[in-house]
Short mmCIF file of C-alpha atoms and ligand atoms in Angstrom, two decimals:
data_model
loop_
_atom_site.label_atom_id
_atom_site.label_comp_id
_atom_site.label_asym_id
_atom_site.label_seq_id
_atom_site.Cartn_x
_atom_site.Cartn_y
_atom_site.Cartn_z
CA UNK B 1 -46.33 94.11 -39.79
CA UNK B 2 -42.76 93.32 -40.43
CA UNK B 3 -41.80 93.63 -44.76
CA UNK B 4 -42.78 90.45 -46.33
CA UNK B 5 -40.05 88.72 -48.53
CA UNK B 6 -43.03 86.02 -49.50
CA UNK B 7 -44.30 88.20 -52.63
CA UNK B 8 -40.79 88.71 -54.40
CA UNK B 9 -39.94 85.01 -53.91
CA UNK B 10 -43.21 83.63 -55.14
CA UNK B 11 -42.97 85.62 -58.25
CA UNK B 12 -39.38 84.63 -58.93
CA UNK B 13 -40.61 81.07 -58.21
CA UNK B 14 -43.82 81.28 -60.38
CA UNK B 15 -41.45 82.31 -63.34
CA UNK B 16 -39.57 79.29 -62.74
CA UNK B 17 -42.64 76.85 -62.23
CA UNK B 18 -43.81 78.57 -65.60
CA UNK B 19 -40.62 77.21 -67.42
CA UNK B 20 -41.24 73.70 -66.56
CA UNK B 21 -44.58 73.63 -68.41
CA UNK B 22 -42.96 75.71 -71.18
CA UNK B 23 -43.68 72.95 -73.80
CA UNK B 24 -47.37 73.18 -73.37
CA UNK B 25 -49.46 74.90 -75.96
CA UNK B 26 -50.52 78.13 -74.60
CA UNK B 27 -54.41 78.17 -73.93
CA UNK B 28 -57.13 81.73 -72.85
CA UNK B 29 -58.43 80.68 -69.04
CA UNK B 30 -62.03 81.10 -68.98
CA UNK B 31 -63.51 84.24 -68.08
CA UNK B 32 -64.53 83.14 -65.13
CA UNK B 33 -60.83 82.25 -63.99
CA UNK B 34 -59.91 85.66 -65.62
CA UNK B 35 -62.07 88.21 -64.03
CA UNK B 36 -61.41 91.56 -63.83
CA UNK B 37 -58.00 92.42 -61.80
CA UNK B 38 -59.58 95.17 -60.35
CA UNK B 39 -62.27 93.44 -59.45
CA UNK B 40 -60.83 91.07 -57.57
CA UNK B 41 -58.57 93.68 -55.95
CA UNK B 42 -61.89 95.31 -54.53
CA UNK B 43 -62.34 92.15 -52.86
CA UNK B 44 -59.17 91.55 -51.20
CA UNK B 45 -58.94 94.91 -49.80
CA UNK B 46 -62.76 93.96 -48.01
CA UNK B 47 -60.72 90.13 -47.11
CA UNK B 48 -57.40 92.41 -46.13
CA UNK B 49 -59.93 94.25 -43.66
CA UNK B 50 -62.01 91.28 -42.69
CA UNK B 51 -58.73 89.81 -41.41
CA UNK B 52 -58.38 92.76 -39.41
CA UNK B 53 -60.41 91.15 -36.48
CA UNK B 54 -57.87 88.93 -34.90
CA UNK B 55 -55.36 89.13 -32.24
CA UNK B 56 -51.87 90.04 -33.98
CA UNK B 57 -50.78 86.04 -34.02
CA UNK B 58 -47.86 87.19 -35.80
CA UNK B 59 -46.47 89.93 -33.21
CA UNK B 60 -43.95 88.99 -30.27
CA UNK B 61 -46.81 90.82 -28.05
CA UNK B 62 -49.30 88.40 -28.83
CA UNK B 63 -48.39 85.66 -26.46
CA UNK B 64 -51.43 83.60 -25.49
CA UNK B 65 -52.45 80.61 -27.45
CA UNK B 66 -50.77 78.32 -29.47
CA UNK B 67 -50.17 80.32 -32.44
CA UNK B 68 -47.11 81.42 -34.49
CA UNK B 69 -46.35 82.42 -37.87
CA UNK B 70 -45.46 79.94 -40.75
CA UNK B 71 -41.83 80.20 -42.05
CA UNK B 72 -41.99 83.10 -44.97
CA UNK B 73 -40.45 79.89 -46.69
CA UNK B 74 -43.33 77.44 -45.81
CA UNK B 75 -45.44 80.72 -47.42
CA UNK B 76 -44.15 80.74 -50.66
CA UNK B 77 -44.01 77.33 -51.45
CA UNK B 78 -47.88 76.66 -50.21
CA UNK B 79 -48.86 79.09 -52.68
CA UNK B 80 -46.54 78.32 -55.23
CA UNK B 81 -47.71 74.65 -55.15
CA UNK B 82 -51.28 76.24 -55.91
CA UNK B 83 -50.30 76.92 -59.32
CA UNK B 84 -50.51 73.14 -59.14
CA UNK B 85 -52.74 72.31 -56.42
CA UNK B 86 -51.45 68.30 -55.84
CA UNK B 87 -53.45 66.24 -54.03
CA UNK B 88 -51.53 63.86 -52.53
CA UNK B 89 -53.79 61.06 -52.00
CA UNK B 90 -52.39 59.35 -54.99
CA UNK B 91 -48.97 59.25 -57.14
CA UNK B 92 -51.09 60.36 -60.08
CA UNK B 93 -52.71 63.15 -57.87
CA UNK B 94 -49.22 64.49 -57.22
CA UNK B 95 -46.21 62.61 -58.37
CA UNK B 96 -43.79 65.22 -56.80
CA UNK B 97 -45.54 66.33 -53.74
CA UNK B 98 -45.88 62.52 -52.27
CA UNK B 99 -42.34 62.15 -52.72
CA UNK B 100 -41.86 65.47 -51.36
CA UNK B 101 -44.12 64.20 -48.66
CA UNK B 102 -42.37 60.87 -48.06
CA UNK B 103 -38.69 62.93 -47.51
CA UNK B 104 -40.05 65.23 -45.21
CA UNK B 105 -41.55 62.53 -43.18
CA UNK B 106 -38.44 60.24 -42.99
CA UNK B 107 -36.47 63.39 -41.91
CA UNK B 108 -39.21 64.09 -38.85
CA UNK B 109 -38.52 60.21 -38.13
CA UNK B 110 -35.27 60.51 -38.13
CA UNK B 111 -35.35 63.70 -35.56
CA UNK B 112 -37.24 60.76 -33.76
CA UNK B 113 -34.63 58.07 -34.09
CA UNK B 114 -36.77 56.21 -36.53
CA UNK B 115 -34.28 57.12 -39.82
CA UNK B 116 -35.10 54.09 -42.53
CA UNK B 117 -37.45 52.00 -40.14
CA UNK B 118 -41.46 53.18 -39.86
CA UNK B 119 -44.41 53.79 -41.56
CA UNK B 120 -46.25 57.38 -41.88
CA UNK B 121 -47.53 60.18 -42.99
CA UNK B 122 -49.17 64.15 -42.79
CA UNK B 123 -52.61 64.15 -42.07
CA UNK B 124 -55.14 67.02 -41.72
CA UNK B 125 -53.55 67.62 -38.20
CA UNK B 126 -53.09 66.25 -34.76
CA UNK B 127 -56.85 65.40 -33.99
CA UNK B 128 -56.57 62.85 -37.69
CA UNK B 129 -53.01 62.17 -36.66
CA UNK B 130 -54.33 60.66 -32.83
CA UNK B 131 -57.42 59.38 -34.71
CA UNK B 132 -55.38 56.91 -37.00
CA UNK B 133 -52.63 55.95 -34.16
CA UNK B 134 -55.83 55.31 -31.75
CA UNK B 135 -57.68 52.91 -34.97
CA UNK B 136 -54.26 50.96 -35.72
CA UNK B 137 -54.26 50.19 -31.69
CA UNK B 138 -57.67 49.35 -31.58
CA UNK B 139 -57.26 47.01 -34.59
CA UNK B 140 -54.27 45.62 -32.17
CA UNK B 141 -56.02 45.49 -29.38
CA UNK B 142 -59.95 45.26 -29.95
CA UNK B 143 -62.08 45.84 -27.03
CA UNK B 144 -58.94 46.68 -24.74
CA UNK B 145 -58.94 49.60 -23.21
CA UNK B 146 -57.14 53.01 -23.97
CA UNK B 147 -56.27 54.97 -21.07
CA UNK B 148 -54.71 58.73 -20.71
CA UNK B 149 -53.83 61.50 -18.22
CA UNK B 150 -56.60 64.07 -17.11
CA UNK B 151 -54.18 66.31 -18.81
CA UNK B 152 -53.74 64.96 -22.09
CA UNK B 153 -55.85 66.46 -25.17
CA UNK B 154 -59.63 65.96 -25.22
CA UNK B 155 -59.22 64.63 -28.61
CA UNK B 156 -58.07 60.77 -27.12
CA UNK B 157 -61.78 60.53 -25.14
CA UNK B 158 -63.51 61.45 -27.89
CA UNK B 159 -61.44 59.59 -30.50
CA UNK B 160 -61.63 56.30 -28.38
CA UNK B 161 -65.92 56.95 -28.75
CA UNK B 162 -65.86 57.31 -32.14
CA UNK B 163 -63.30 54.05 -32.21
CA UNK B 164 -65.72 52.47 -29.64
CA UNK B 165 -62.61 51.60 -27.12
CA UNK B 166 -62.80 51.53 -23.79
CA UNK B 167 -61.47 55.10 -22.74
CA UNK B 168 -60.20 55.77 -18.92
CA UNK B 169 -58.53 58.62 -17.36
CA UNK B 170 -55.18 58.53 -15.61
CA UNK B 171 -55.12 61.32 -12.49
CA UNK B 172 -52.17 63.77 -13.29
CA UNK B 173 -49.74 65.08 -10.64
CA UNK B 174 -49.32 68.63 -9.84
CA UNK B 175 -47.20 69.07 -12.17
CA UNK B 176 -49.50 68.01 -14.84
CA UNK B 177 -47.91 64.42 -15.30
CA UNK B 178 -49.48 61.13 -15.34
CA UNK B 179 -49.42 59.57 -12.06
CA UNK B 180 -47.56 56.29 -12.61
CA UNK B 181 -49.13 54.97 -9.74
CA UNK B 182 -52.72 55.56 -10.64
CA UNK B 183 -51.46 54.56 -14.09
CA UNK B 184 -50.07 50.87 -12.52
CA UNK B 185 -53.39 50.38 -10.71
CA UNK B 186 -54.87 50.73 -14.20
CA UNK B 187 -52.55 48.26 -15.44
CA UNK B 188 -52.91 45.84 -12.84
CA UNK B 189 -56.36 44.81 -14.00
CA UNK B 190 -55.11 43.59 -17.18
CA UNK B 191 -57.22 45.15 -19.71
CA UNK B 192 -54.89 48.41 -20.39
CA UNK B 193 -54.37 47.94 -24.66
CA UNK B 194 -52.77 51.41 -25.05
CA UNK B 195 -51.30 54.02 -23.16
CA UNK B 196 -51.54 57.86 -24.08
CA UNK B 197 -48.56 59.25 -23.76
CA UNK B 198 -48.44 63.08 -23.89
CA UNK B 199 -45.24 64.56 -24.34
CA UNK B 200 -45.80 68.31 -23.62
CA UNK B 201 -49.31 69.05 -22.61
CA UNK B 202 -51.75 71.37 -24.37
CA UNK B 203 -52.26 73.31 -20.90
CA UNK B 204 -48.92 73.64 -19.67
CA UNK B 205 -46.67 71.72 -21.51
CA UNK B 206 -46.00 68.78 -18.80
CA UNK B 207 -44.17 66.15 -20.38
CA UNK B 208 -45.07 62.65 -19.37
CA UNK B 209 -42.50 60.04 -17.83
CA UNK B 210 -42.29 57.94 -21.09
CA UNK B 211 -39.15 56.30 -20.24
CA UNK B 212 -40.56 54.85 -17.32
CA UNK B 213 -44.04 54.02 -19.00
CA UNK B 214 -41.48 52.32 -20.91
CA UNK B 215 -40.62 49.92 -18.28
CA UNK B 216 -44.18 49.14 -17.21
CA UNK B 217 -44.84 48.09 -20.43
CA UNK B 218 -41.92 45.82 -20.41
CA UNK B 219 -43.53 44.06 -17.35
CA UNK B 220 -47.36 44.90 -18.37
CA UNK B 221 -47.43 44.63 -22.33
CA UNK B 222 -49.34 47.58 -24.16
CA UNK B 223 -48.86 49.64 -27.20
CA UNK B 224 -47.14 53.16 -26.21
CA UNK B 225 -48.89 56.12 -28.20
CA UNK B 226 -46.83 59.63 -28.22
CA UNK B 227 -48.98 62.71 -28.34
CA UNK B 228 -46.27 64.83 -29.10
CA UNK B 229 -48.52 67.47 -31.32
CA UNK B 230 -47.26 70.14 -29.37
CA UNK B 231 -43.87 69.14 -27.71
CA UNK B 232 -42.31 66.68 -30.16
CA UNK B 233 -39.69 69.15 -32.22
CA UNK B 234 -38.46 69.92 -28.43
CA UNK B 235 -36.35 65.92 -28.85
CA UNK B 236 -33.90 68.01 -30.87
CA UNK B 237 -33.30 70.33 -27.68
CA UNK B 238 -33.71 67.91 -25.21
CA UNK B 239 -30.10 68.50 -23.30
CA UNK B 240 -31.58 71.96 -22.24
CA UNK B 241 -34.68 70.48 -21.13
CA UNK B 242 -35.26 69.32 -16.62
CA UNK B 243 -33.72 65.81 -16.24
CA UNK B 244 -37.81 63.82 -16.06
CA UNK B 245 -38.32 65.93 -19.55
CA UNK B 246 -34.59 65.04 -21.09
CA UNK B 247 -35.66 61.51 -19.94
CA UNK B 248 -38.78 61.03 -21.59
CA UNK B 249 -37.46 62.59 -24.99
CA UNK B 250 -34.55 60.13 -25.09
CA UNK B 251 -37.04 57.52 -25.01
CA UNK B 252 -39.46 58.91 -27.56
CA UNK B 253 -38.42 55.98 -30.61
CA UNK B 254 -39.44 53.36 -27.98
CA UNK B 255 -42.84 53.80 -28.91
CA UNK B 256 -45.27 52.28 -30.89
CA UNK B 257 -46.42 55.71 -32.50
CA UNK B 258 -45.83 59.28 -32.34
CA UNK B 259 -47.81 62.10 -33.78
CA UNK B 260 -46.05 65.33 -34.22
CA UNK B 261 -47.64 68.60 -35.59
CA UNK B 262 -45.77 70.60 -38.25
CA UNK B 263 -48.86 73.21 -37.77
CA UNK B 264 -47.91 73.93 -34.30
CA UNK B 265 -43.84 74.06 -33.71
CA UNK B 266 -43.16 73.19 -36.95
CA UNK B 267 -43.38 76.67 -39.17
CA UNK B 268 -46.34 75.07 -40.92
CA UNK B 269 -49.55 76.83 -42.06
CA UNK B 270 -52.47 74.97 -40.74
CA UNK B 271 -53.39 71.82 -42.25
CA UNK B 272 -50.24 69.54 -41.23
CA UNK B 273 -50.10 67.42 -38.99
CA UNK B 274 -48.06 63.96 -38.91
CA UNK B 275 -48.56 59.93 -37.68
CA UNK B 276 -45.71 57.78 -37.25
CA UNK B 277 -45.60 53.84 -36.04
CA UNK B 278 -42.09 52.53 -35.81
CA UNK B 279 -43.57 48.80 -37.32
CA UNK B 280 -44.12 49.19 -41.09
CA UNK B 281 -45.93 46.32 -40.91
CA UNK B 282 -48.96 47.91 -39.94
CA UNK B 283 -49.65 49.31 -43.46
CA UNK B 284 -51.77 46.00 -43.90
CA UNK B 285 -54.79 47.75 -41.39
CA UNK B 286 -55.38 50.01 -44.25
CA UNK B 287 -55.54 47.51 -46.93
CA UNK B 288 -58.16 48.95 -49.05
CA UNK B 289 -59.53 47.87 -52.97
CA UNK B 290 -60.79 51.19 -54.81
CA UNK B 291 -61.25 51.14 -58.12
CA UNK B 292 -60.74 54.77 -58.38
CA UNK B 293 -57.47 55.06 -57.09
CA UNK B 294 -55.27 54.60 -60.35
CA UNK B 295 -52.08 52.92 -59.72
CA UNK B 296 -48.73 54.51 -61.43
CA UNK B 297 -46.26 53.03 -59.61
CA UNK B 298 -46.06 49.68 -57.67
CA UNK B 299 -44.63 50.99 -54.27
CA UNK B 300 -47.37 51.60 -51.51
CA UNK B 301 -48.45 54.84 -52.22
CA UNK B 302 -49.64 57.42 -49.73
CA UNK B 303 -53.52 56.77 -50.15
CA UNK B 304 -52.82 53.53 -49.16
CA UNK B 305 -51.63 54.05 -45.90
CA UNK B 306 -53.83 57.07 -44.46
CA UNK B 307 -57.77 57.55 -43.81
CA UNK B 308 -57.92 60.30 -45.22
CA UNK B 309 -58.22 60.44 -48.91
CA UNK B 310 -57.88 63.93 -50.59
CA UNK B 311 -54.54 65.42 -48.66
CA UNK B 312 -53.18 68.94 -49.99
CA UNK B 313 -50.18 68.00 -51.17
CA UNK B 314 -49.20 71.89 -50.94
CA UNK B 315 -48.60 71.10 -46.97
CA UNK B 316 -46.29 68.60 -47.94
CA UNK B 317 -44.14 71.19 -50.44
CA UNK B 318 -43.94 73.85 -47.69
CA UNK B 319 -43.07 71.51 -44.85
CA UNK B 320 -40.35 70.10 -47.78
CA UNK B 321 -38.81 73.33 -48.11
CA UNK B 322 -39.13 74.31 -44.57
CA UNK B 323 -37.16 71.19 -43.55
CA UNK B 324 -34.72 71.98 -46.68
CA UNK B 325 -33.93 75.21 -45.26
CA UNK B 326 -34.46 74.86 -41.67
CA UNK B 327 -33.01 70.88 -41.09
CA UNK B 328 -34.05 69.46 -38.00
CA UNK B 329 -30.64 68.99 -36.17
CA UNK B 330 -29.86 69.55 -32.56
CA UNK B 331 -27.49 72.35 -33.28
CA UNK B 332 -29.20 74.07 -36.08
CA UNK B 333 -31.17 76.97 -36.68
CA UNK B 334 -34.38 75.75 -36.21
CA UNK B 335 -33.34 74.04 -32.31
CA UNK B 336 -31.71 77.37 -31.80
CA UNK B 337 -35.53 79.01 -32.17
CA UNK B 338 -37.12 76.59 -29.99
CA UNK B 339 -34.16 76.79 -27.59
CA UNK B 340 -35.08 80.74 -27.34
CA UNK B 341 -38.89 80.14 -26.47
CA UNK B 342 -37.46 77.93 -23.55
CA UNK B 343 -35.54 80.80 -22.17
CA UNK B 344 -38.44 82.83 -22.60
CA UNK B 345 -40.58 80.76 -20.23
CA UNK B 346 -37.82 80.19 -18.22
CA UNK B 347 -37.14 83.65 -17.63
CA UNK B 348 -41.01 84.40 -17.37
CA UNK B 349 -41.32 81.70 -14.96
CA UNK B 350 -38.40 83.81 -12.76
CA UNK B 351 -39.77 86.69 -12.38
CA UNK B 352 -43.32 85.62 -11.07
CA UNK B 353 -41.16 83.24 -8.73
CA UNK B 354 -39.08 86.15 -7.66
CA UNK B 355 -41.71 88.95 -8.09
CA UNK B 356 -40.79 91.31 -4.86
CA UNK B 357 -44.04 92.51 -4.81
CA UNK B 358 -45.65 88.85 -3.93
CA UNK B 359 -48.42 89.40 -6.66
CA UNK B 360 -48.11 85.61 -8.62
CA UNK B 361 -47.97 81.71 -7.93
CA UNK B 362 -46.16 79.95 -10.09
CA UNK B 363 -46.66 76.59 -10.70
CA UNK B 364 -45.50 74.67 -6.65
CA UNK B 365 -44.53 71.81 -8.50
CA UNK B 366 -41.60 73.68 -10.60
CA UNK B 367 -40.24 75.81 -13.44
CA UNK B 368 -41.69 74.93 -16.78
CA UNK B 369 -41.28 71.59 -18.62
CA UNK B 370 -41.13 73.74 -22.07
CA UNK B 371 -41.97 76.95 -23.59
CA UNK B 372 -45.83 77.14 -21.70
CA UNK B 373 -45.83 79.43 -18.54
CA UNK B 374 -49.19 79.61 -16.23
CA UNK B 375 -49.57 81.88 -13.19
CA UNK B 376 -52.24 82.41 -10.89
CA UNK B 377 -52.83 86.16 -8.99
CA UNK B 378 -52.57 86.36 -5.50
CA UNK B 379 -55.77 86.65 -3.38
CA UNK B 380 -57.49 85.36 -0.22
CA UNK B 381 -59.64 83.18 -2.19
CA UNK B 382 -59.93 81.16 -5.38
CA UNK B 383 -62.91 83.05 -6.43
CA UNK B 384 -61.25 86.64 -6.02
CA UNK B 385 -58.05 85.33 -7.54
CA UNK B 386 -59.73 84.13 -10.86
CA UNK B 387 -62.08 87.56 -11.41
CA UNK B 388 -58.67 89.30 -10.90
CA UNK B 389 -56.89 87.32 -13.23
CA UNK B 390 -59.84 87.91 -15.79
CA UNK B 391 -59.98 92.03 -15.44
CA UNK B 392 -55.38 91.57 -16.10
CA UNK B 393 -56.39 89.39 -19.00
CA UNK B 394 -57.83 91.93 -20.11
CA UNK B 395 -56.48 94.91 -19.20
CA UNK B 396 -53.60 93.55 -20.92
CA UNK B 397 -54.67 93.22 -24.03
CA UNK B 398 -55.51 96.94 -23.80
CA UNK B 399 -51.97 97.40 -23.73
CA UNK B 400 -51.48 94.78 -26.81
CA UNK B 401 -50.48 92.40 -24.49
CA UNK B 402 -52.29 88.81 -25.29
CA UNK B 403 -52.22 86.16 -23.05
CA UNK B 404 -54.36 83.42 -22.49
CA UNK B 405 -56.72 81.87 -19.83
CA UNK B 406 -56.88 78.31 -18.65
CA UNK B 407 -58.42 76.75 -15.99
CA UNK B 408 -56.12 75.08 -13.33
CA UNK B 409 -56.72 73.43 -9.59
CA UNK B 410 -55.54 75.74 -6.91
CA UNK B 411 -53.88 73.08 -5.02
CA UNK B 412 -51.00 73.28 -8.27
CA UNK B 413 -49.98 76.63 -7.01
CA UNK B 414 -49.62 75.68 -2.97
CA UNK B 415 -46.55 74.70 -1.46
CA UNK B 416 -46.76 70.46 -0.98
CA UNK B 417 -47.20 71.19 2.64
CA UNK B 418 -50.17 72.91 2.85
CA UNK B 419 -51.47 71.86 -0.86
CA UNK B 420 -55.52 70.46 -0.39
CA UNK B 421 -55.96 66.47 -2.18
CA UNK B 422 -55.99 66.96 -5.93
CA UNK B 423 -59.39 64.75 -5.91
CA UNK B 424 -61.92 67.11 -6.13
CA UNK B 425 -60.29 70.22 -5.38
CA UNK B 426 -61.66 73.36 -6.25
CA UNK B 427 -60.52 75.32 -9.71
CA UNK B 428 -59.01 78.70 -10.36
CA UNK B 429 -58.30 80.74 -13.38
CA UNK B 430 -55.12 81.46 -14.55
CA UNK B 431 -52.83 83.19 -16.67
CA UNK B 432 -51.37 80.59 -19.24
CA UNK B 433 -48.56 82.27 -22.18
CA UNK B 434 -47.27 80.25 -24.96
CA UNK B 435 -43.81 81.57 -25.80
CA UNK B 436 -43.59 79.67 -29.13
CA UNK B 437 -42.19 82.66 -31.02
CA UNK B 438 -38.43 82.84 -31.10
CA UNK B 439 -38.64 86.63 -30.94
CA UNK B 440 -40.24 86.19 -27.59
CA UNK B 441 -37.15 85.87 -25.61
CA UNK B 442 -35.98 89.27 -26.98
CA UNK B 443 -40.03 90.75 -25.92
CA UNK B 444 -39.94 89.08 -22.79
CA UNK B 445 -38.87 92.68 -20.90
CA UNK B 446 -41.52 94.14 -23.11
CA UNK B 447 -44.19 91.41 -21.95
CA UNK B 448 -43.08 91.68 -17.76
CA UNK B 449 -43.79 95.61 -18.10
CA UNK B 450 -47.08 95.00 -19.94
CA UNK B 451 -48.38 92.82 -17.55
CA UNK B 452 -47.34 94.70 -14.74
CA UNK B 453 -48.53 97.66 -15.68
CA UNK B 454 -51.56 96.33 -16.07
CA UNK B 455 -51.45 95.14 -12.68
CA UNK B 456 -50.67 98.26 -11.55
CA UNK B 457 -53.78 100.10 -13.55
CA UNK B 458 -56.11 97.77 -11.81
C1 PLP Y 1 -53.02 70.55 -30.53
C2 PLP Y 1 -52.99 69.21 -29.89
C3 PLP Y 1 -53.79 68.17 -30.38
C4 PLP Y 1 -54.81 68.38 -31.47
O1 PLP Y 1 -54.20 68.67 -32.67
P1 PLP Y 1 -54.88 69.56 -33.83
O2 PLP Y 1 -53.76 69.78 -34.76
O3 PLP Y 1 -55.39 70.80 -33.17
O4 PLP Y 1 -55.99 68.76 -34.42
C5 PLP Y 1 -53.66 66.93 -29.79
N1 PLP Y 1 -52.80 66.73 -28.77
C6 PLP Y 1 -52.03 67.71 -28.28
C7 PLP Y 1 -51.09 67.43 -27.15
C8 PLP Y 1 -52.09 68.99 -28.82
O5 PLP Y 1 -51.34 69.98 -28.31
#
């Protein structure tokens, strides 16, 4: 593991945090919140070891799912807000860490184009984040349905049967974007309330053509939901991005609402995720009259607007100071980091294009949208090309390479010409990396010889 700058900071921090409760009178904590150091010690070292049984999520090798590191930064203010632990369901829960919150919110819908004009919050994660956009549409819309690509996340099926909406599936191309076709036949029976919108795709990052869902909805009338947990920091690199993807980014503030997870590109630990509608007005769904939750202040305070109650405010303090440190601007540091996991899958997605020895299909229907590359192995059949592709999966990891598996239709990796009809078409197993890590671009030599000589060991 790389030297850890979060321990020196927190202390110097801790001090700090110490000084602003100086005028308290000192008090003894409880023996039970003063056990013995050593004690406790004994048990982190059997934690420390526990923790030993995961893939290295923080190593360049470890390339597989979506998983990255939180910003050392984003570290050190979590558990510095501890010393606190704010709950930011209400002001009096944590006066600093809502306002915290509602900065670091504003700035993500500003990245957006939203600056000064919408309503939202952090949530849990995406799955609460989808959940709320989904309930404020159905409160919209009641009884119309919501409808999605095959390839968006799970989550909007089984979040439309919890709402009890209508839920249909939209066929994706082979590219893994809605077909606006099959979409438009949807539409055409009248009864389409909201459209799923997936901007960047959990399998391979496909981005949707929002811009021209856009103009259905001009002549069809819906509400436009962005799933952008996964791909929506990639609006502040958008100029780098194919022309569809540039597209659909440029059009992301024409939507109704966006979520965005800080958990995923964002440098956040887990626990953040975000909701955004561009109407305010649709605070007044929430409306609620607890008598528990004590009013300080007059404006609408978080609790109000979110269905979730208890929130850790902590999330909000190290996405805060992330965002303080890392602003989310086209040409900053931060777009430089996602600009490098591009290249990374660019570059991946190269050299199993170009491989000389013929042993990979990439995807038929083009490079990457983002920083997800899949690949499937080379074999007479779809059967022997999946059990291949599970004995480099993991013979790779035996070289500390970690990649990922994901189940794709064959008919993605044929030329169009002699590619079967997506409709029932039979399944293969494939290779699927998630270059999320900026150091990846540097690893990616490091990452082609692991996986070839795995290949080769086979
Ligand atoms: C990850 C993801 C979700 C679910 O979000 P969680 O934070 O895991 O709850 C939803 N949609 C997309 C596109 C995602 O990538």
């Amino acid at each position: 593991m790389p030297a850890d700058p979060v321990p020196a900071l927190l202390a110097r921090a801790t001090q700090a945090l110490a000084a602003e409760f100086g005028s308290l009178p000192p008090f003894e904590p409880a023996p039970q919140s003063a056990a013995d150091p050593d004690a406790m010690a004994r048990v982190l070292d059997t934690v420390a070891h526990r923790l030993g049984n995961n893939y290295p999520y923080f190593h360049p090798l470890y390339a597989g799912q979506m998983l990255k590191p939180p910003h050392p930064v984003a570290r050190a203010a979590y558990a510095l807000a501890m010393a606190i632990n704010p709950n930011n369901h209400a002001r009096d829960g944590g006066r600093a860490s809502s306002e915290m919150e509602m900065e670091a919110v504003a700035q993500i819908a500003g990245m957006f184009g939203w600056a000064g004009q919408h309503l939202g919050h952090l949530t849990s994660g995406g799955t609460m984040a989808n959940l709320e956009a989904l309930w404020v549409a159905g409160q919209l819309h009641p009884a119309r349905r919501v409808v999605a690509s095959e390839q968006a996340h799970y989550t909007h099926q089984r979040i439309s049967g919890v709402l009890r909406l209508p839920f249909a599936s939209i066929p994706a191309d082979r590219r893994g974007r809605m077909d606006l076709e099959a979409l438009e036949t949807e539409l055409r029976k009248g009864d389409v309330g909201t459209v799923v919108v997936t901007l960047g795709t959990t399998a391979i990052g496909a981005v949707d053509a929002l811009d021209e869902i856009v103009a259905l909805r001009d002549h069809y009338g819906f509400r436009i939901h962005v799933d952008a947990a996964y791909g929506g920091y990639f609006r502040l690199i958008r100029d780098v991005l194919d022309e569809p993807a540039r597209r659909s980014f440029a059009a992301i503030d024409q939507a109704d609402s966006i979520v965005v997870d800080p958990h995923k590109h964002g440098l956040q630990p887990y626990g953040c995720g975000c909701i955004l509608f561009r109407d305010p007005a649709v605070g007044r769904l929430y409306k609620h009259d607890s008598p528990y939750t004590y009013f300080t202040s007059k404006e609408l305070h978080l609790g109000e607007i979110s269905l979730e109650c208890s929130r850790a405010g902590a999330s909000a303090v190290a996405l805060w100071a992330t965002q303080q440190l890392l602003p989310l601007t086209p040409d900053g540091e931060f777009a430089q980091g996602l600009a490098r996991s591009r290249a990374a899958a660019v570059e991946l997605d190269r050299r199993l294009r170009h491989d000389n020895a013929g042993r990979f299909h990439a995807l038929a229907g083009g490079p990457p949208q983002l920083d997800i590359v899949v690949w499937s192995m080379r074999a007479p059949t779809a059967g022997q090309a999946s059990e291949l592709t599970r004995k480099i999966f993991l013979a790779c990891a035996e070289r500390n390479l970690h990649l990922a598996l994901v189940q794709l239709l064959q008919s993605w990796f044929q030329p169009a010409e002699d590619s079967v009809d997506t409709e029932g078409g039979e399944y293969v197993t494939c290779l699927r990396s998630v270059l999320m890590k900026p150091e990846h671009e540097a690893w990616l030599g490091a990452i082609w010889e692991g996986l070839t000589a795995a290949y080769a060991a086979l």
